[in-house]
Short mmCIF file of C-alpha atoms and ligand atoms in Angstrom, two decimals:
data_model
loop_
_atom_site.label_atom_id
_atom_site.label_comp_id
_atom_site.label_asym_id
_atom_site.label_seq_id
_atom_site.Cartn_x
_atom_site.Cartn_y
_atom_site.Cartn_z
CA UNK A 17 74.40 71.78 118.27
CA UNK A 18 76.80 72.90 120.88
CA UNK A 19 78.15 76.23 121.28
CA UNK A 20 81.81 77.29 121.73
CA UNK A 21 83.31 80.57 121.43
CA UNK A 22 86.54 79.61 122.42
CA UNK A 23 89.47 76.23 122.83
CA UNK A 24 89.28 76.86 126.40
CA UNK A 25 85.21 77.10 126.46
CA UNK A 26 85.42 73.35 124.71
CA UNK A 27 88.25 72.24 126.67
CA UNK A 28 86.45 72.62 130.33
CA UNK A 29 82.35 72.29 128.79
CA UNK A 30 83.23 69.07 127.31
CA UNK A 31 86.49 67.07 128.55
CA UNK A 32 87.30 65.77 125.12
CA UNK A 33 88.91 62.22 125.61
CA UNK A 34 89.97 62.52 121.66
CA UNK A 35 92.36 65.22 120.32
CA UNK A 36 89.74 67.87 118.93
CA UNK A 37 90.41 70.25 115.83
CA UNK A 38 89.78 73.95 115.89
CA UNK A 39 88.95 76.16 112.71
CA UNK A 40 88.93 79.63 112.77
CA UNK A 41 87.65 80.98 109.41
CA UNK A 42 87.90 84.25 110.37
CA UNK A 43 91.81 83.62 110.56
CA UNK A 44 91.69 82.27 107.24
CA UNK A 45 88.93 85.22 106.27
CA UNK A 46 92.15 87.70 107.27
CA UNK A 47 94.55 85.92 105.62
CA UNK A 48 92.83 85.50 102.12
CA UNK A 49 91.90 89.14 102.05
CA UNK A 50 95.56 90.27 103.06
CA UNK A 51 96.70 88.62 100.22
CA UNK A 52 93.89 89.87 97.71
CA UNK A 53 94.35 93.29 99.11
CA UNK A 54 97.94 93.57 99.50
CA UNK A 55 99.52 90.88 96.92
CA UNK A 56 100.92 93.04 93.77
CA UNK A 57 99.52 90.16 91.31
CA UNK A 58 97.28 87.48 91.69
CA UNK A 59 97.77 84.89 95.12
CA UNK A 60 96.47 81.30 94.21
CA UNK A 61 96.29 79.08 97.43
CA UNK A 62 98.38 76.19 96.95
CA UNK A 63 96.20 73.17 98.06
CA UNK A 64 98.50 70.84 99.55
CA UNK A 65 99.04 72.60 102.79
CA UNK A 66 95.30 72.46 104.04
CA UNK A 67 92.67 70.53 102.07
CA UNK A 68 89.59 70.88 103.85
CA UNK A 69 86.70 72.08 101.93
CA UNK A 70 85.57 74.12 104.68
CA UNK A 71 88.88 76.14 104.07
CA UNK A 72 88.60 76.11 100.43
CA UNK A 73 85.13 77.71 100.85
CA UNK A 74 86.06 80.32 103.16
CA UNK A 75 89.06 81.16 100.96
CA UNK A 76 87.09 81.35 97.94
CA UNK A 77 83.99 83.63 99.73
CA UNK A 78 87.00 85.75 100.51
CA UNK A 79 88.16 86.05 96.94
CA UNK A 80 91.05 83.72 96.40
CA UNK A 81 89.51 82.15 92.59
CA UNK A 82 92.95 80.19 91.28
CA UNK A 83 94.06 77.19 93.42
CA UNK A 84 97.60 75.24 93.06
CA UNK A 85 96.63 71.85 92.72
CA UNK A 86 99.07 68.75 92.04
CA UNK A 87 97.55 65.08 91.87
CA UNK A 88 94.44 64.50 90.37
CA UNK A 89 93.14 64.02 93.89
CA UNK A 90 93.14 67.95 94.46
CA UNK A 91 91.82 68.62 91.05
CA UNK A 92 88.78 66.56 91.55
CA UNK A 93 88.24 67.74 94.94
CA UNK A 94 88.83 71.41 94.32
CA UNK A 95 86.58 70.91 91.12
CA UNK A 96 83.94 69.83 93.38
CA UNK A 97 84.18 72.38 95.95
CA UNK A 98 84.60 75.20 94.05
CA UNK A 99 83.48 74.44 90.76
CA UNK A 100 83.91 77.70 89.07
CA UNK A 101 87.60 78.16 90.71
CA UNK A 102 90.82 78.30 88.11
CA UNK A 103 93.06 75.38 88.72
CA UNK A 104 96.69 75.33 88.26
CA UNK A 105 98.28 71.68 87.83
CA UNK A 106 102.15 72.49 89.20
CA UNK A 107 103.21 69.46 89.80
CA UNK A 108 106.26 69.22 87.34
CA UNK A 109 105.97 65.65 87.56
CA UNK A 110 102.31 64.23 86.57
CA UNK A 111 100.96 60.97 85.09
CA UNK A 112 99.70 61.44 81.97
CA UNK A 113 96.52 60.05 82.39
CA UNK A 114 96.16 63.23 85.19
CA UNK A 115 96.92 65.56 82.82
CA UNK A 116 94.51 64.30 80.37
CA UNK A 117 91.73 64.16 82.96
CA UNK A 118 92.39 67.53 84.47
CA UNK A 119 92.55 68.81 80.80
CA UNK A 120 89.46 67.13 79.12
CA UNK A 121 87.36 66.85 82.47
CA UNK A 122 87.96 69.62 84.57
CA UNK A 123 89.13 72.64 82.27
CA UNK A 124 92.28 72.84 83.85
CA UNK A 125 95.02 75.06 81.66
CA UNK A 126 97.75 75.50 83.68
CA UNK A 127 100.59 73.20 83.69
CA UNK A 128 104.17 73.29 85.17
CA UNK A 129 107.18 71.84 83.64
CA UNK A 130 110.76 71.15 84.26
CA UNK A 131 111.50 68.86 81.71
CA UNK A 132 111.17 68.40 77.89
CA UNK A 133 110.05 65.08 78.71
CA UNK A 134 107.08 66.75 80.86
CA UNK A 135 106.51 69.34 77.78
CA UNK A 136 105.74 66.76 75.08
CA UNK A 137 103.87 64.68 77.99
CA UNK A 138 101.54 67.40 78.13
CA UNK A 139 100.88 68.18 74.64
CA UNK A 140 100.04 64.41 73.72
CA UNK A 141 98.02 64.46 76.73
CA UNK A 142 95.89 67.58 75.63
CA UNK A 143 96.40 66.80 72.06
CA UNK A 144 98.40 69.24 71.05
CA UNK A 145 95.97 72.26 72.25
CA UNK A 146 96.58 75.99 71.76
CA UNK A 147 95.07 77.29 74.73
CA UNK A 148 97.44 76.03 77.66
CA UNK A 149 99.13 78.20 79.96
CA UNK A 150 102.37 76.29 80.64
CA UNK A 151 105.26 77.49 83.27
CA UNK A 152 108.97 76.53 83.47
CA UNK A 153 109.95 75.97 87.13
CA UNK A 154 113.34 77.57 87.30
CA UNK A 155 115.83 75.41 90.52
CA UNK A 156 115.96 78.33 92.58
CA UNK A 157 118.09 78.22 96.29
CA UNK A 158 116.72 77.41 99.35
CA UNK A 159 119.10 79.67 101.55
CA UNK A 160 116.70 81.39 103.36
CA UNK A 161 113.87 79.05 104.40
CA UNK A 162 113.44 76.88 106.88
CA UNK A 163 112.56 74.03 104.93
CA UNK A 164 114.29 73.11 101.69
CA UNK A 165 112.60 72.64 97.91
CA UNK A 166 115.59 72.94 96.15
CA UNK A 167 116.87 69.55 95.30
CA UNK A 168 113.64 67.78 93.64
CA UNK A 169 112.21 69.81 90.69
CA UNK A 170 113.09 72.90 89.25
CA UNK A 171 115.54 72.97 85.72
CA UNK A 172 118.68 74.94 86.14
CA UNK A 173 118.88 78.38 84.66
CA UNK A 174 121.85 77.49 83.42
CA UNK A 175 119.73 74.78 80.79
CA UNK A 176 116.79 76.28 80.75
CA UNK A 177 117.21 78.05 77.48
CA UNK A 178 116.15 74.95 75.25
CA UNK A 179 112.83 74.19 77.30
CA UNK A 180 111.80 77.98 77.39
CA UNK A 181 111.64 78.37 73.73
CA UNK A 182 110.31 74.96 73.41
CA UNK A 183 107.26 75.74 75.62
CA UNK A 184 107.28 79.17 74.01
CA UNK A 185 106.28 77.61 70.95
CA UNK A 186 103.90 75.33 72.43
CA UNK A 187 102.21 77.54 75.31
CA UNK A 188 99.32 80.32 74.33
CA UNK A 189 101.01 81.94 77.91
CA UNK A 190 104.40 81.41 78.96
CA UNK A 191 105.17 81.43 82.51
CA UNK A 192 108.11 81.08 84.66
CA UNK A 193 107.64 79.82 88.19
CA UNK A 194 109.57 78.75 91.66
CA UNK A 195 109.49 77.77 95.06
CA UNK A 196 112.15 79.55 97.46
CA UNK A 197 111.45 76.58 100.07
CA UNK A 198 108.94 76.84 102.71
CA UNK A 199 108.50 79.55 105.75
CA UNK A 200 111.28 81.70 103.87
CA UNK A 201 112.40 83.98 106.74
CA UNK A 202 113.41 87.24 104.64
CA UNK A 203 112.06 88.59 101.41
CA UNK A 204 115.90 88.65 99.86
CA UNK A 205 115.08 84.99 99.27
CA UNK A 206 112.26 86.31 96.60
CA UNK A 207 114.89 89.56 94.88
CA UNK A 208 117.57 86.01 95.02
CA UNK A 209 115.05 83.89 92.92
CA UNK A 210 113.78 86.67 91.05
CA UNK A 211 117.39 87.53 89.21
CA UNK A 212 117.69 83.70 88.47
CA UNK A 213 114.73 84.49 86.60
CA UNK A 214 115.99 87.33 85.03
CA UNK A 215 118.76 85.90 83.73
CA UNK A 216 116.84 82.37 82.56
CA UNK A 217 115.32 85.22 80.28
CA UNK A 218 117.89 87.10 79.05
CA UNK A 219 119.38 83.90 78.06
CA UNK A 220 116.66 82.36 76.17
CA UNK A 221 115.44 85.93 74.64
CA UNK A 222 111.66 84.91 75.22
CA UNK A 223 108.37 86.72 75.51
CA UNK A 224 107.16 85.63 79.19
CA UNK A 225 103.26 86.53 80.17
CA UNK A 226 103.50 84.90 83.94
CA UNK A 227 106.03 85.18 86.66
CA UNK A 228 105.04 82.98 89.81
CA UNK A 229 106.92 83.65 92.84
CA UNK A 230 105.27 80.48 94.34
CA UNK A 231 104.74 79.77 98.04
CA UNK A 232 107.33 80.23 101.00
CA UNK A 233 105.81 83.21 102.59
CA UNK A 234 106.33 82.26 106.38
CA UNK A 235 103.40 82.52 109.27
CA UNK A 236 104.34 82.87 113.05
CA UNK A 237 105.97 80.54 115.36
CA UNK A 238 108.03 80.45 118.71
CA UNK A 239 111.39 81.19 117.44
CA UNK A 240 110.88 81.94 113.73
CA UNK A 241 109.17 85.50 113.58
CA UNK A 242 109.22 87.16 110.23
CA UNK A 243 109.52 90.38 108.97
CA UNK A 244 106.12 91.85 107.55
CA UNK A 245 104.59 90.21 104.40
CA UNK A 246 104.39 93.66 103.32
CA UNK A 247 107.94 93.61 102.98
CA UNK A 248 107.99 90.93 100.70
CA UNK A 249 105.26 91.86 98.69
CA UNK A 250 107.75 94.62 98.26
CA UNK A 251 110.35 93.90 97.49
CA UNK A 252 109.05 90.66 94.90
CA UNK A 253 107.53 94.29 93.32
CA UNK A 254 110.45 95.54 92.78
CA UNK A 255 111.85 92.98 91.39
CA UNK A 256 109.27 91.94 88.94
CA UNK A 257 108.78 95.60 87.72
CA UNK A 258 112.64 95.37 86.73
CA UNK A 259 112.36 92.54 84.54
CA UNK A 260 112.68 92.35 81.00
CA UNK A 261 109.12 91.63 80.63
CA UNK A 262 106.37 92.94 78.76
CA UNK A 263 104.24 95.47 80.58
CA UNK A 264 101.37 93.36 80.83
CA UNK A 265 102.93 90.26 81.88
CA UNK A 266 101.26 89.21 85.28
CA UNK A 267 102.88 88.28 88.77
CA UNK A 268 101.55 85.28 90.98
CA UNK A 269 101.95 83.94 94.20
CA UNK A 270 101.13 80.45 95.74
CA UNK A 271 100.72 80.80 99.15
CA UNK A 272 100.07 77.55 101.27
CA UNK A 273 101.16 78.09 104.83
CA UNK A 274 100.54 82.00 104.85
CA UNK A 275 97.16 81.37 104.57
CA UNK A 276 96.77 77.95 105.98
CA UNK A 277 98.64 78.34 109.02
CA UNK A 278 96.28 80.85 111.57
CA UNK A 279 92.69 78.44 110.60
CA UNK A 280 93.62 75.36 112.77
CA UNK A 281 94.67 74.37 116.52
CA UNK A 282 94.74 71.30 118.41
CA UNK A 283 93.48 70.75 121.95
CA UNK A 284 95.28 67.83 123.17
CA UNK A 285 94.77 66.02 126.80
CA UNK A 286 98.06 65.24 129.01
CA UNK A 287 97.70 61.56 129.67
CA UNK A 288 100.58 61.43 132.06
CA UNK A 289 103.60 63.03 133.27
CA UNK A 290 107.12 62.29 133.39
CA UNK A 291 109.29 64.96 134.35
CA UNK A 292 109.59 67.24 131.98
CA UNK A 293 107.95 64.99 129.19
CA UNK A 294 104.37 64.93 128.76
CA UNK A 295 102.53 61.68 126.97
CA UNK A 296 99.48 64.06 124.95
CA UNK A 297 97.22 62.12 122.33
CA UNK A 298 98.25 63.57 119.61
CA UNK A 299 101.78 63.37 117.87
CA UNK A 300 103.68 62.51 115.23
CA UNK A 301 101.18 60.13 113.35
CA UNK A 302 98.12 63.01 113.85
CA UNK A 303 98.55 66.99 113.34
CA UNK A 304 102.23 66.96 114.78
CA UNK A 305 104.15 65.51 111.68
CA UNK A 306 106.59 68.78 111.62
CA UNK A 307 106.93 69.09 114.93
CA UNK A 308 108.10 65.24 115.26
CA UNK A 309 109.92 65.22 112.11
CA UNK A 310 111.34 68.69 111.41
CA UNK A 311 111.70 69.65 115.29
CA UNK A 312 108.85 72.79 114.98
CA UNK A 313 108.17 74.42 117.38
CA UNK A 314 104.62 75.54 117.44
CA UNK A 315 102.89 77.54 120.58
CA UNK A 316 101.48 76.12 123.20
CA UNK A 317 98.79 77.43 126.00
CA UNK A 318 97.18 75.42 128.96
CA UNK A 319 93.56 75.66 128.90
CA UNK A 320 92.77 75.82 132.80
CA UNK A 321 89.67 77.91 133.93
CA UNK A 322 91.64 79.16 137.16
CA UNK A 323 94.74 80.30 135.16
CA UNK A 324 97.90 78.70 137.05
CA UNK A 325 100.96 81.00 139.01
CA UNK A 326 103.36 78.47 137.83
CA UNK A 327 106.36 79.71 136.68
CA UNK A 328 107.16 78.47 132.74
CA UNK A 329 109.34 75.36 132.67
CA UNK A 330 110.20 73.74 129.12
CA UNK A 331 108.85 70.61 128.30
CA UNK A 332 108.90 68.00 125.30
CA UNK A 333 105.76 65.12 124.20
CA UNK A 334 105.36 62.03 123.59
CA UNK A 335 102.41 61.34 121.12
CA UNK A 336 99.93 58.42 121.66
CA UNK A 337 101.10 56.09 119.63
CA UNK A 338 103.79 52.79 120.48
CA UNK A 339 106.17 54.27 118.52
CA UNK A 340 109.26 55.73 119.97
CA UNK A 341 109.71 58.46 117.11
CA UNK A 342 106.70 59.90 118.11
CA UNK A 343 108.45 62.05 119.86
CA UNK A 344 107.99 65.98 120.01
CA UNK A 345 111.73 68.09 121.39
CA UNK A 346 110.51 71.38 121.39
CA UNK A 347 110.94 72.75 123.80
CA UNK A 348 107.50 74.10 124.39
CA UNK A 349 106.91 76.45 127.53
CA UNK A 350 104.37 75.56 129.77
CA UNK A 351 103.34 76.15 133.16
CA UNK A 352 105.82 74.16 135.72
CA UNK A 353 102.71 72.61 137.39
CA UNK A 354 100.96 70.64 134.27
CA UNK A 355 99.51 67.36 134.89
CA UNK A 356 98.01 64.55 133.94
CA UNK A 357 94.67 65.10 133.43
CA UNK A 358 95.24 68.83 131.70
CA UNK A 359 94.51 69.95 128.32
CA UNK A 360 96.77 71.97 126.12
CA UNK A 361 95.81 74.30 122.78
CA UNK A 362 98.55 73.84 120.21
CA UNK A 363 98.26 76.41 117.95
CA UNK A 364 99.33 77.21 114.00
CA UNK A 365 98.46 73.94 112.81
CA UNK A 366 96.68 75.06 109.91
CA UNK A 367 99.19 74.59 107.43
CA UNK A 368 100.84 71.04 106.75
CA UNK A 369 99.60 69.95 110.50
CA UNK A 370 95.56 69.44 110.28
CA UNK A 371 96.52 67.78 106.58
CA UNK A 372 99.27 65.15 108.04
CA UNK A 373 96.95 63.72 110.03
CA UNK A 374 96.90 59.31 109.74
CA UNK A 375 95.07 56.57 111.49
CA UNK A 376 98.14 54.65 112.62
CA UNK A 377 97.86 52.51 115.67
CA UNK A 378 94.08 53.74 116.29
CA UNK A 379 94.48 57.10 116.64
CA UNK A 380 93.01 59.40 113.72
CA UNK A 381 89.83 60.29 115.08
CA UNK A 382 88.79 63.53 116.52
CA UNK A 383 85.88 65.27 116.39
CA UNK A 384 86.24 69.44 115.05
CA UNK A 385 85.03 72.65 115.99
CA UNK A 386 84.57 76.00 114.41
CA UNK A 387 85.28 78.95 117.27
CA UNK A 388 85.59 82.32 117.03
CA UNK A 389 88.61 83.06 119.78
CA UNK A 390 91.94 84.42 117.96
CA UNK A 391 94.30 82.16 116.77
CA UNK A 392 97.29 82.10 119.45
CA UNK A 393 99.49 83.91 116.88
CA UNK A 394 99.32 85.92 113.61
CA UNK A 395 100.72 87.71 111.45
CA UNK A 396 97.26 89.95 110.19
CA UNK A 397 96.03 91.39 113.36
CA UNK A 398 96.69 94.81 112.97
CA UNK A 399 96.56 95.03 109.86
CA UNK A 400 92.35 94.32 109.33
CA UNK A 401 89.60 94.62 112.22
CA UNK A 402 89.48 91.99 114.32
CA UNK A 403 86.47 90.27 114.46
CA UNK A 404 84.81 90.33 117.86
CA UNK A 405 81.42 89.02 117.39
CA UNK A 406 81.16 85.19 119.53
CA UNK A 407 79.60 82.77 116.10
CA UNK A 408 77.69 80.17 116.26
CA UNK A 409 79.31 76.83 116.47
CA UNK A 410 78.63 73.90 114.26
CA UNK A 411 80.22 70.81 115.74
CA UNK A 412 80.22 67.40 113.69
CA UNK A 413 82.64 64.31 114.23
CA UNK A 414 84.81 62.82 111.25
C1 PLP B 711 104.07 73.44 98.69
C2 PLP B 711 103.97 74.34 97.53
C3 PLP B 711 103.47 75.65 97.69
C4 PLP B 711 103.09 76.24 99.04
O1 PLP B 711 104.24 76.49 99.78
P1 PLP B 711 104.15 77.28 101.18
O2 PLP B 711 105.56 77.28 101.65
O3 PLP B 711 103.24 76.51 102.04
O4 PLP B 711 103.65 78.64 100.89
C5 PLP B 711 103.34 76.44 96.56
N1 PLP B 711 103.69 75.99 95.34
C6 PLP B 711 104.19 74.75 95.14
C7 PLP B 711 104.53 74.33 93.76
C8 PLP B 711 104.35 73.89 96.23
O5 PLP B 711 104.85 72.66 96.03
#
């Protein structure tokens, strides 16, 4: 068993030829008890964003007990993990045959809908059962994140009445849920959504047990820094307190990237140099999806023992595959003099980066760390102790 405390303690002990993962669950530790400390309601961590059990377990130690799932995939595998955890199913769009397993297998109640169709697949599926939790995802806008969920599911409020009264009758708790789109950059998105709910209720003159605000609370990156999640958690308060609810109707939250985001970094090699673009072995195809596809920018630090004097110069990557989209614009700010030969931290990979990760062209493997260093950004650190304490390192390959 090797010992690392920190990316830059693996980088120059052990010249990684391969791309190697970080985890940092004390980043994730922070996170999850943020959320359980601070959320007004109850945060379930939605799945999708980071899947690794190692994550799930750290959540879970640190309190998070409900988990979005949405294939039957991430039911079995958080039902294995964790298998005293509450699973939510909120895919509006299952196969039958998923909803039956997740009901008669795995104990899973919680369902989201957006369609009659989706209603009456769920009530053959479960056979008509009286003890389902089932929540309406309201279409609610996207203005004010950074990446858009507004098109694909959600019903308008505008003809919502019929299903709310329909899974009224049907649902032992009615909820109503949404997604403001992903790394929403101001907590008006949330008071936006949340009167889209209150008129979805007015209309339809229903008894409603659940609002769930969903996911969309943003992490930390170069060029996108949020207000404080405390301000959100605000102001979604507010909000919910003002509905025409009953008083002991409960709030949820779905956070994927908020808590996901600070566990994970990369250390990538620089295979060569070309100006101002630098070939790294990771990219598009690995842990760098977003930042191919969706231009992210993500922070980036050069792990050199003698620190260099270099000025910053901006520079983009090429990832390691033959493909000419994997290609990384940036800009990320580096040192002018980076070479060939260098390694480079890429940090707040956590969420949807770690879990993107393919084997195309030959280059999926990596092996992964746990170290103890701070993540290179967050969004928790003054708000709980730091940990300070350099843990022991379990090291393993994939
Ligand atoms: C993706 C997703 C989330 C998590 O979103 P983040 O922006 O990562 O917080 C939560 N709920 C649902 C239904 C999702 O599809």
């Amino acid at each position: 068993m090797s010992k690392h405390h920190s990316a830059l303690g693996i980088a120059t002990a052990l010249n990684p030829v391969d791309p190697v993962t970080l985890f940092r669950p004390q980043a994730a530790r922070r996170a999850a008890q943020f959320f359980v400390q601070k959320f007004p309601g109850k945060s379930l961590y939605a799945v999708k964003a980071n899947p690794s059990p190692e994550l799930l377990t750290t959540l879970w130690e640190s309190g998070i007990t409900h988990y979005d799932v949405a294939s039957i995939a991430e039911v079995r595998l958080v039902a294995r993990v964790l298998p005293k955890a509450t699973l939510c199913f909120m895919h509006p769009v299952k196969p039958e045959e998923a909803i039956a397993e997740a009901y008669h297998q795995h104990g899973v109640r919680v369902f989201s809908l957006d369609t009659m169709e989706e209603l009456d697949k769920i009530m053959r599926a479960t056979n008509n059962a009286t003890d389902l939790y089932l929540c309406v995802r309201l279409r609610v806008s996207s203005d004010y994140s950074k990446l858009s969920l507004a098109s694909k599911f959600g019903v308008e409020v505008g003809d919502a009445r019929e299903l709310l009264m329909a899974t009224r009758q049907a649902a032992d708790a009615l909820g109503i849920c949404f997604h403001v789109g992903s790394q929403a950059m101001t907590p008006h998105a949330y008071t936006q959504a949340m009167e889209r709910v209150r008129m979805a209720i007015v209309d339809a003159s229903v008894t409603v047990d659940i609002i769930d605000v969903g996911g969309g609370f943003p992490s930390v990156y170069p060029g996108m820094e949020p207000p404080a999640l405390e301000l959100y958690f605000d102001a979604i308060d507010r909000a919910f307190e003002s509905l025409p609810i009953s008083y002991s109707a409960e709030l949820w939250c779905e956070p994927g990237r908020a808590l996901a985001a600070e566990y994970s970094s990369l250390i990538v090699r620089v295979e060569r140099r070309r100006d101002e673009e630098l070939y790294i072995n990771d990219g598009a195809y690995g842990a760098l999806f977003d930042a191919a596809h969706l231009g992210w920018r993500f922070p980036v630090k050069l792990l050199r023992e003698q620190d260099s004097t270099a000025e910053l110069a901006d520079f983009s990557f090429y990832g390691p595959t033959c493909d000419d989209m994997d290609h990384m614009a940036g800009p990320f700010s580096l040192p002018a003099d980076v070479k060939a030969g260098d390694y480079i931290e890429i940090g707040m990979l956590g969420a949807y980066g770690c879990a993107m990760r393919t084997a195309f062209n030959g280059f999926g493997s990596g092996a992964v760390y746990e170290v103890s260093d701070e993540p290179m950004e967050s969004l928790y650190r003054e708000t709980v102790e730091p940990l300070r304490r350099p843990a022991t390192v379990v090291s393993f390959n994939r």
